[in-house]
Short mmCIF file of C-alpha atoms in Angstrom, two decimals:
data_model
loop_
_atom_site.label_atom_id
_atom_site.label_comp_id
_atom_site.label_asym_id
_atom_site.label_seq_id
_atom_site.Cartn_x
_atom_site.Cartn_y
_atom_site.Cartn_z
CA UNK A 1 26.40 10.06 25.55
CA UNK A 2 28.58 7.67 27.61
CA UNK A 3 25.92 7.54 30.31
CA UNK A 4 23.25 6.68 27.73
CA UNK A 5 25.38 3.95 26.16
CA UNK A 6 26.25 2.50 29.57
CA UNK A 7 22.58 2.45 30.52
CA UNK A 8 21.75 0.67 27.26
CA UNK A 9 24.45 -1.92 27.81
CA UNK A 10 23.34 -2.47 31.39
CA UNK A 11 19.76 -2.98 30.23
CA UNK A 12 20.88 -5.67 27.81
CA UNK A 13 23.06 -7.40 30.40
CA UNK A 14 20.28 -7.41 32.97
CA UNK A 15 17.86 -8.75 30.38
CA UNK A 16 20.00 -11.76 29.58
CA UNK A 17 21.53 -12.54 32.98
CA UNK A 18 18.23 -12.42 34.80
CA UNK A 19 16.07 -14.10 32.17
CA UNK A 20 13.81 -16.05 34.47
CA UNK A 21 10.51 -14.20 34.54
CA UNK A 22 7.13 -15.65 33.58
CA UNK A 23 5.02 -14.52 30.66
CA UNK A 24 1.42 -13.42 31.02
CA UNK A 25 0.36 -17.03 30.45
CA UNK A 26 2.86 -18.35 33.03
CA UNK A 27 5.01 -19.86 30.31
CA UNK A 28 8.19 -21.14 31.95
CA UNK A 29 11.14 -23.24 30.86
CA UNK A 30 9.48 -26.21 32.53
CA UNK A 31 6.26 -26.26 30.49
CA UNK A 32 7.22 -25.02 27.02
CA UNK A 33 7.46 -27.49 24.15
CA UNK A 34 11.09 -28.17 23.23
CA UNK A 35 10.72 -31.19 20.97
CA UNK A 36 8.34 -32.32 18.25
CA UNK A 37 6.61 -35.65 17.95
CA UNK A 38 5.66 -35.21 14.30
CA UNK A 39 6.49 -32.93 11.33
CA UNK A 40 5.00 -29.46 11.38
CA UNK A 41 4.56 -26.61 8.90
CA UNK A 42 4.52 -22.95 9.94
CA UNK A 43 4.13 -19.64 8.14
CA UNK A 44 6.11 -16.40 8.32
CA UNK A 45 4.87 -12.99 7.16
CA UNK A 46 7.31 -10.28 6.12
CA UNK A 47 7.46 -7.09 4.04
CA UNK A 48 10.53 -7.78 1.91
CA UNK A 49 10.53 -7.80 -1.86
CA UNK A 50 13.08 -8.15 -4.65
CA UNK A 51 16.65 -8.96 -3.63
CA UNK A 52 15.85 -8.85 0.09
CA UNK A 53 13.07 -11.42 -0.31
CA UNK A 54 15.37 -13.62 -2.39
CA UNK A 55 18.05 -13.67 0.31
CA UNK A 56 15.47 -14.40 3.00
CA UNK A 57 14.00 -17.22 0.92
CA UNK A 58 17.43 -18.79 0.50
CA UNK A 59 17.76 -18.89 4.31
CA UNK A 60 14.28 -20.41 4.60
CA UNK A 61 15.20 -23.03 1.99
CA UNK A 62 18.41 -23.87 3.83
CA UNK A 63 16.47 -24.36 7.06
CA UNK A 64 13.80 -26.51 5.43
CA UNK A 65 16.44 -28.70 3.76
CA UNK A 66 18.77 -29.12 6.73
CA UNK A 67 16.76 -29.13 9.96
CA UNK A 68 16.21 -32.59 11.43
CA UNK A 69 13.12 -31.61 13.43
CA UNK A 70 10.58 -32.00 10.64
CA UNK A 71 9.87 -28.24 10.47
CA UNK A 72 8.83 -26.62 7.18
CA UNK A 73 8.64 -22.82 6.98
CA UNK A 74 6.72 -20.92 4.31
CA UNK A 75 7.69 -17.26 4.07
CA UNK A 76 5.42 -14.84 2.22
CA UNK A 77 5.66 -11.12 1.58
CA UNK A 78 2.54 -9.16 2.51
CA UNK A 79 3.53 -6.06 0.52
CA UNK A 80 4.91 -2.91 2.10
CA UNK A 81 5.47 -2.38 5.82
CA UNK A 82 2.13 -0.54 5.95
CA UNK A 83 0.39 -3.41 4.14
CA UNK A 84 1.93 -5.94 6.50
CA UNK A 85 0.88 -3.97 9.58
CA UNK A 86 -2.72 -3.79 8.33
CA UNK A 87 -2.83 -7.52 7.68
CA UNK A 88 -1.28 -8.29 11.06
CA UNK A 89 -3.92 -6.18 12.83
CA UNK A 90 -6.74 -7.87 10.91
CA UNK A 91 -5.33 -11.35 11.56
CA UNK A 92 -4.87 -10.55 15.24
CA UNK A 93 -8.52 -9.56 15.54
CA UNK A 94 -9.60 -12.85 13.95
CA UNK A 95 -7.03 -14.97 15.84
CA UNK A 96 -5.40 -16.08 12.58
CA UNK A 97 -1.86 -14.73 12.90
CA UNK A 98 0.91 -16.87 11.38
CA UNK A 99 3.58 -18.35 13.63
CA UNK A 100 6.14 -15.62 12.80
CA UNK A 101 5.73 -11.95 11.91
CA UNK A 102 8.60 -9.67 10.85
CA UNK A 103 7.40 -6.30 12.17
CA UNK A 104 8.71 -3.14 13.76
CA UNK A 105 8.66 -2.88 17.58
CA UNK A 106 5.94 -0.21 17.60
CA UNK A 107 3.66 -2.58 15.66
CA UNK A 108 4.55 -5.33 18.11
CA UNK A 109 3.41 -3.17 21.02
CA UNK A 110 -0.26 -3.62 20.19
CA UNK A 111 0.16 -7.38 19.85
CA UNK A 112 2.04 -7.61 23.14
CA UNK A 113 -0.62 -5.55 24.91
CA UNK A 114 -3.21 -7.98 23.57
CA UNK A 115 -1.15 -10.99 24.75
CA UNK A 116 -0.58 -12.10 21.16
CA UNK A 117 3.23 -12.40 21.24
CA UNK A 118 5.23 -15.17 22.86
CA UNK A 119 7.79 -14.18 25.48
CA UNK A 120 10.87 -16.02 24.22
CA UNK A 121 12.68 -15.88 27.56
CA UNK A 122 11.88 -19.48 28.57
CA UNK A 123 13.19 -20.76 25.22
CA UNK A 124 16.30 -18.59 25.46
CA UNK A 125 16.97 -19.91 28.99
CA UNK A 126 16.23 -23.55 28.18
CA UNK A 127 19.03 -25.99 28.94
CA UNK A 128 18.24 -27.95 25.78
CA UNK A 129 17.33 -25.36 23.13
CA UNK A 130 18.49 -22.11 24.73
CA UNK A 131 20.78 -19.36 23.45
CA UNK A 132 21.23 -17.10 26.50
CA UNK A 133 25.02 -16.99 26.15
CA UNK A 134 24.74 -15.95 22.51
CA UNK A 135 22.34 -13.14 23.35
CA UNK A 136 24.47 -11.96 26.25
CA UNK A 137 27.84 -12.10 24.49
CA UNK A 138 27.27 -11.94 20.74
CA UNK A 139 24.12 -10.07 19.75
CA UNK A 140 24.38 -6.27 19.44
CA UNK A 141 23.30 -5.08 22.93
CA UNK A 142 21.05 -2.25 21.73
CA UNK A 143 19.15 -4.62 19.43
CA UNK A 144 18.34 -6.84 22.40
CA UNK A 145 17.49 -3.88 24.65
CA UNK A 146 14.94 -2.72 22.10
CA UNK A 147 13.24 -6.12 22.23
CA UNK A 148 13.23 -6.18 26.03
CA UNK A 149 11.53 -2.83 26.59
CA UNK A 150 8.02 -4.22 27.20
CA UNK A 151 8.89 -6.05 30.38
CA UNK A 152 11.78 -6.50 32.76
CA UNK A 153 13.75 -9.72 32.18
CA UNK A 154 11.80 -10.58 29.02
CA UNK A 155 12.76 -10.92 25.38
CA UNK A 156 9.86 -10.73 22.94
CA UNK A 157 11.67 -11.26 19.66
CA UNK A 158 14.99 -11.58 17.87
CA UNK A 159 16.44 -8.85 15.63
CA UNK A 160 16.91 -9.42 11.92
CA UNK A 161 16.39 -6.45 9.58
CA UNK A 162 18.33 -3.75 11.42
CA UNK A 163 19.91 -0.56 10.13
CA UNK A 164 21.26 2.78 11.25
CA UNK A 165 22.06 6.01 9.39
CA UNK A 166 25.29 7.21 7.79
CA UNK A 167 26.35 10.29 5.83
CA UNK A 168 26.82 9.62 2.10
CA UNK A 169 29.21 12.11 0.48
CA UNK A 170 30.17 12.94 -3.11
CA UNK A 171 33.93 12.72 -2.56
CA UNK A 172 34.84 14.35 -5.88
CA UNK A 173 32.58 17.37 -5.31
CA UNK A 174 33.85 17.68 -1.73
CA UNK A 175 37.43 17.89 -2.99
CA UNK A 176 36.46 20.51 -5.60
CA UNK A 177 35.39 22.66 -2.66
CA UNK A 178 38.82 22.31 -1.07
CA UNK A 179 37.90 19.73 1.59
CA UNK A 180 38.87 16.10 2.14
CA UNK A 181 37.04 13.23 3.79
CA UNK A 182 39.34 13.69 6.80
CA UNK A 183 37.76 17.12 7.29
CA UNK A 184 34.47 15.32 8.01
CA UNK A 185 35.72 13.44 11.06
CA UNK A 186 33.61 14.25 14.13
CA UNK A 187 31.55 16.45 11.81
CA UNK A 188 29.36 19.12 13.38
CA UNK A 189 26.31 20.69 11.79
CA UNK A 190 28.02 24.04 12.11
CA UNK A 191 30.93 22.81 9.97
CA UNK A 192 28.56 21.04 7.59
CA UNK A 193 26.60 24.28 7.12
CA UNK A 194 29.81 26.06 6.12
CA UNK A 195 30.66 23.34 3.57
CA UNK A 196 27.08 23.21 2.30
CA UNK A 197 26.87 26.96 1.74
CA UNK A 198 30.08 26.75 -0.25
CA UNK A 199 28.56 23.93 -2.33
CA UNK A 200 25.58 26.16 -3.05
CA UNK A 201 27.69 29.19 -3.92
CA UNK A 202 30.41 27.47 -5.96
CA UNK A 203 28.77 24.36 -7.40
CA UNK A 204 25.15 25.45 -7.50
CA UNK A 205 23.95 22.43 -5.51
CA UNK A 206 22.60 21.93 -1.99
CA UNK A 207 25.18 20.61 0.42
CA UNK A 208 23.09 18.45 2.74
CA UNK A 209 19.72 16.93 3.48
CA UNK A 210 18.07 14.35 5.73
CA UNK A 211 16.54 11.49 3.78
CA UNK A 212 14.00 11.20 6.59
CA UNK A 213 12.52 14.45 7.89
CA UNK A 214 11.08 12.63 10.90
CA UNK A 215 14.51 11.30 11.81
CA UNK A 216 15.84 14.83 11.35
CA UNK A 217 13.62 16.05 14.18
CA UNK A 218 13.74 12.95 16.38
CA UNK A 219 17.51 12.40 16.22
CA UNK A 220 18.39 16.06 16.74
CA UNK A 221 16.06 16.13 19.73
CA UNK A 222 17.88 13.05 21.06
CA UNK A 223 21.19 14.94 20.93
CA UNK A 224 19.86 16.85 23.92
CA UNK A 225 18.94 13.61 25.68
CA UNK A 226 15.23 13.81 24.92
CA UNK A 227 13.04 11.04 23.51
CA UNK A 228 10.48 12.26 20.97
CA UNK A 229 7.87 10.24 22.85
CA UNK A 230 8.73 8.22 25.94
CA UNK A 231 7.48 4.70 26.56
CA UNK A 232 5.15 6.07 29.25
CA UNK A 233 3.60 8.40 26.66
CA UNK A 234 5.30 11.64 27.70
CA UNK A 235 5.89 13.87 24.65
CA UNK A 236 9.05 16.01 24.51
CA UNK A 237 8.45 18.38 21.61
CA UNK A 238 8.00 21.86 23.07
CA UNK A 239 11.32 23.04 24.53
CA UNK A 240 14.09 25.56 23.88
CA UNK A 241 16.30 23.04 22.07
CA UNK A 242 13.55 22.19 19.57
CA UNK A 243 13.16 25.87 18.79
CA UNK A 244 16.90 26.34 18.41
CA UNK A 245 17.66 23.48 16.05
CA UNK A 246 14.50 23.97 13.98
CA UNK A 247 15.40 27.60 13.38
CA UNK A 248 18.95 26.53 12.42
CA UNK A 249 17.68 24.01 9.87
CA UNK A 250 15.17 26.54 8.57
CA UNK A 251 17.84 29.18 7.98
CA UNK A 252 20.13 26.73 6.14
CA UNK A 253 17.26 25.34 4.05
CA UNK A 254 16.05 28.83 3.14
CA UNK A 255 19.55 29.76 1.98
CA UNK A 256 19.70 26.69 -0.28
CA UNK A 257 22.60 25.14 1.63
CA UNK A 258 20.32 22.37 2.98
CA UNK A 259 17.26 20.78 1.41
CA UNK A 260 14.45 18.31 2.14
CA UNK A 261 13.42 15.38 -0.11
CA UNK A 262 10.27 17.13 -1.36
CA UNK A 263 8.99 15.78 -4.66
CA UNK A 264 12.05 13.51 -4.95
CA UNK A 265 10.71 11.60 -1.91
CA UNK A 266 14.21 10.23 -1.26
CA UNK A 267 17.56 11.95 -1.62
CA UNK A 268 19.41 9.01 -3.15
CA UNK A 269 18.15 10.19 -6.57
CA UNK A 270 19.49 13.77 -6.57
CA UNK A 271 22.64 12.56 -4.80
CA UNK A 272 23.27 9.94 -7.51
CA UNK A 273 22.72 12.59 -10.18
CA UNK A 274 25.32 14.90 -8.64
CA UNK A 275 22.74 17.46 -7.53
CA UNK A 276 23.46 17.07 -3.80
CA UNK A 277 26.81 17.01 -2.01
CA UNK A 278 25.80 14.77 0.91
CA UNK A 279 22.81 13.28 2.65
CA UNK A 280 22.05 11.43 5.87
CA UNK A 281 20.25 8.19 5.09
CA UNK A 282 19.72 4.58 6.06
CA UNK A 283 22.65 2.20 5.92
CA UNK A 284 20.26 -0.22 4.22
CA UNK A 285 19.41 2.26 1.47
CA UNK A 286 22.73 2.20 -0.36
CA UNK A 287 21.31 -0.04 -3.09
CA UNK A 288 19.33 2.98 -4.33
CA UNK A 289 22.53 4.94 -5.00
CA UNK A 290 23.58 4.63 -8.64
CA UNK A 291 26.22 7.08 -9.78
CA UNK A 292 27.10 5.21 -13.00
CA UNK A 293 30.72 5.79 -12.05
CA UNK A 294 30.39 9.59 -12.22
CA UNK A 295 31.96 10.07 -8.79
CA UNK A 296 33.25 8.21 -5.76
CA UNK A 297 30.97 7.84 -2.76
CA UNK A 298 32.48 8.34 0.69
CA UNK A 299 30.72 7.26 3.88
CA UNK A 300 31.22 8.95 7.26
CA UNK A 301 29.46 9.25 10.61
CA UNK A 302 26.38 11.44 10.78
CA UNK A 303 26.89 15.02 12.01
CA UNK A 304 25.98 16.43 15.41
CA UNK A 305 25.71 19.89 16.95
CA UNK A 306 28.62 21.38 18.87
CA UNK A 307 28.30 20.69 22.57
CA UNK A 308 25.60 18.06 22.10
CA UNK A 309 25.70 14.26 22.31
CA UNK A 310 26.13 12.23 19.17
CA UNK A 311 22.91 10.41 18.33
CA UNK A 312 22.07 8.15 15.41
CA UNK A 313 18.92 6.09 15.16
CA UNK A 314 18.98 2.31 14.88
CA UNK A 315 15.77 0.90 13.54
CA UNK A 316 14.21 -1.95 11.66
CA UNK A 317 11.94 -4.95 12.07
CA UNK A 318 12.44 -8.03 14.21
CA UNK A 319 11.05 -11.55 14.29
CA UNK A 320 8.19 -12.22 16.72
CA UNK A 321 6.44 -15.51 17.50
CA UNK A 322 2.68 -15.29 17.93
CA UNK A 323 0.26 -17.05 20.28
CA UNK A 324 -2.36 -17.76 17.60
CA UNK A 325 -0.61 -21.04 16.82
CA UNK A 326 -0.09 -24.23 18.82
CA UNK A 327 2.72 -24.64 21.40
CA UNK A 328 4.42 -26.98 18.92
CA UNK A 329 4.28 -24.29 16.22
CA UNK A 330 5.62 -21.72 18.66
CA UNK A 331 8.62 -23.94 19.36
CA UNK A 332 9.13 -24.54 15.64
CA UNK A 333 9.05 -20.79 15.06
CA UNK A 334 11.68 -20.26 17.74
CA UNK A 335 13.94 -22.85 16.11
CA UNK A 336 13.64 -21.09 12.76
CA UNK A 337 14.38 -17.58 14.05
CA UNK A 338 17.32 -18.98 16.02
CA UNK A 339 18.62 -20.42 12.74
CA UNK A 340 17.88 -17.27 10.72
CA UNK A 341 19.88 -15.12 13.15
CA UNK A 342 22.91 -17.35 13.63
CA UNK A 343 26.33 -15.98 12.69
CA UNK A 344 26.41 -17.39 9.18
CA UNK A 345 22.91 -16.31 8.26
CA UNK A 346 23.02 -12.81 9.73
CA UNK A 347 26.23 -12.25 7.74
CA UNK A 348 24.61 -13.65 4.59
CA UNK A 349 21.43 -11.64 5.05
CA UNK A 350 23.23 -8.39 5.87
CA UNK A 351 25.70 -8.44 3.00
CA UNK A 352 23.01 -9.53 0.58
CA UNK A 353 20.46 -6.87 1.55
CA UNK A 354 22.34 -3.92 3.03
CA UNK A 355 21.12 -4.44 6.58
CA UNK A 356 23.50 -4.79 9.52
CA UNK A 357 24.51 -8.12 11.04
CA UNK A 358 22.78 -8.61 14.38
CA UNK A 359 25.74 -10.48 15.85
CA UNK A 360 29.25 -9.21 16.54
CA UNK A 361 30.73 -12.53 15.41
CA UNK A 362 29.48 -11.90 11.87
CA UNK A 363 32.47 -9.65 11.22
CA UNK A 364 34.75 -12.69 11.35
CA UNK A 365 32.64 -14.68 8.90
CA UNK A 366 34.01 -15.39 5.44
CA UNK A 367 31.22 -13.53 3.63
CA UNK A 368 31.72 -10.31 5.62
CA UNK A 369 35.52 -10.49 5.40
CA UNK A 370 35.31 -10.82 1.63
CA UNK A 371 33.14 -7.72 1.41
CA UNK A 372 35.42 -5.73 3.70
CA UNK A 373 38.46 -6.77 1.66
CA UNK A 374 36.90 -5.20 -1.45
CA UNK A 375 37.95 -1.55 -1.27
CA UNK A 376 35.39 -0.66 -3.95
CA UNK A 377 32.49 -2.12 -1.98
CA UNK A 378 30.08 0.58 -0.84
CA UNK A 379 28.59 -1.83 1.70
CA UNK A 380 32.07 -2.36 3.12
CA UNK A 381 32.43 1.38 3.68
CA UNK A 382 29.00 1.54 5.27
CA UNK A 383 29.67 -1.46 7.51
CA UNK A 384 32.80 0.06 9.04
CA UNK A 385 31.11 3.38 9.74
CA UNK A 386 27.87 1.84 11.00
CA UNK A 387 29.72 -0.50 13.34
CA UNK A 388 31.38 2.46 15.05
CA UNK A 389 28.18 4.51 15.00
CA UNK A 390 26.33 1.87 17.01
CA UNK A 391 28.37 3.11 19.98
CA UNK A 392 26.10 6.17 20.12
CA UNK A 393 22.99 4.71 18.52
CA UNK A 394 19.56 4.84 20.13
CA UNK A 395 16.20 3.27 19.45
CA UNK A 396 12.84 4.99 19.74
CA UNK A 397 10.48 3.66 22.43
CA UNK A 398 7.90 1.32 20.93
CA UNK A 399 4.81 3.38 21.60
CA UNK A 400 1.34 2.82 20.19
CA UNK A 401 0.84 4.30 16.69
CA UNK A 402 4.46 5.43 16.52
CA UNK A 403 4.42 5.52 12.72
CA UNK A 404 1.54 7.98 12.73
CA UNK A 405 3.41 10.16 15.24
CA UNK A 406 6.53 10.04 13.05
CA UNK A 407 4.47 11.15 10.05
CA UNK A 408 3.37 14.22 12.02
CA UNK A 409 7.00 15.06 12.81
CA UNK A 410 7.99 14.60 9.17
CA UNK A 411 5.27 16.89 7.85
CA UNK A 412 5.82 19.62 10.46
CA UNK A 413 9.61 19.57 10.03
CA UNK A 414 9.41 19.89 6.24
CA UNK A 415 6.75 22.60 6.36
CA UNK A 416 8.68 24.74 8.82
CA UNK A 417 12.19 24.52 7.35
CA UNK A 418 10.93 25.19 3.81
CA UNK A 419 8.96 28.25 4.90
CA UNK A 420 5.45 26.88 4.40
CA UNK A 421 5.00 27.28 8.15
CA UNK A 422 6.41 30.38 9.84
CA UNK A 423 5.50 30.49 13.53
CA UNK A 424 7.82 28.17 15.48
CA UNK A 425 5.69 28.21 18.63
CA UNK A 426 2.48 27.44 16.78
CA UNK A 427 4.19 24.72 14.74
CA UNK A 428 5.52 22.95 17.82
CA UNK A 429 2.16 23.21 19.58
CA UNK A 430 0.42 21.70 16.55
CA UNK A 431 3.00 18.92 16.39
CA UNK A 432 2.54 18.19 20.10
CA UNK A 433 -1.25 18.10 19.78
CA UNK A 434 -1.28 15.89 16.70
CA UNK A 435 1.28 13.47 18.14
CA UNK A 436 -0.79 13.24 21.32
CA UNK A 437 -3.85 12.41 19.24
CA UNK A 438 -1.92 9.80 17.25
CA UNK A 439 -0.59 7.83 20.19
CA UNK A 440 -3.89 7.92 22.06
CA UNK A 441 -5.79 6.23 19.21
CA UNK A 442 -6.48 2.55 19.68
#
């Protein structure tokens, strides 16, 4: 785990201390636009709705009202993440992409391969409008590494909507079983299985579940140092460790100690209703937990297997500037995403939506300190755990059609652990074949 974290940190340091490469279009710090001669309006596409969209819009409004460059940003939701991806693909094909898209790295891969995304390195390195020191010293290193994976010494976007996973626990039910939250420190799956079986036997409820069955497979595989699919396309599904942990999860699910979302789709519902002791879910999903005061929610680090590395996924969308707009619009887009990810705004966005701040300095901001001072704040509990968990977080390589590959993993995991699929070797072979088909589609 320490080697993986060191490698990640080194990648980020290299990316920001050597930022001097040229983009595919030979865009350098010398020939990019860094000032505007007249007012300009640009558009941003995102997938946020409800409270998240409201917080984002307030940041957009602040930018429009305070910037002295004559830039006006219009932000519009395109529906769900799937809806946004479809519209981005269609717009890319017709050369009508907006200046900014808020998409996941795997969706950005296709755009980057088609030379549709601006390499922000020259802007970041610019003596007049740059932010290299901020990226090197303040942004979360893994977030920057994820956005540098398409080319050495390049940064293709800035992080915004980032999250990781935590373990949500019904503290009252845990104590009924004779355990305390302290017993969950450095929690192993072996210990969690013991607690979960007791929850089944004594309380009549399942003890644990993964909110995301794809993350269940991918993260547990990562504990053994294996990427689900590598950036070069190599698939690491068929191996002894996959067989071992899948059989473990199957046994615990069959006994009723563990469960999968199933018809509930997400485990925040049964957890809120007191029908589940604990579940591993997104740090940004806490808004879906509503206990109506029936019990206290504790938050701890996600479990890991004895003798294996800790591994928790960090994921989420980032802000990318497209090449379908003029150089002036590209510069305007850079100025907006620089503003949207400054210390004040990442703190405001994170605390208002449940996402994580993308800068370390956000912790010292007034808005974050106020949340952390509130001992009843669930986000405050999540923030403290997530901040520590980022020390062993990983991101999945941004491969083509990654979402389709993840869907395969989700379906195969759920089918096997619930008993709808029985042959481990056949299941893994099918998963391998279907993932290979997914990532090879254009």
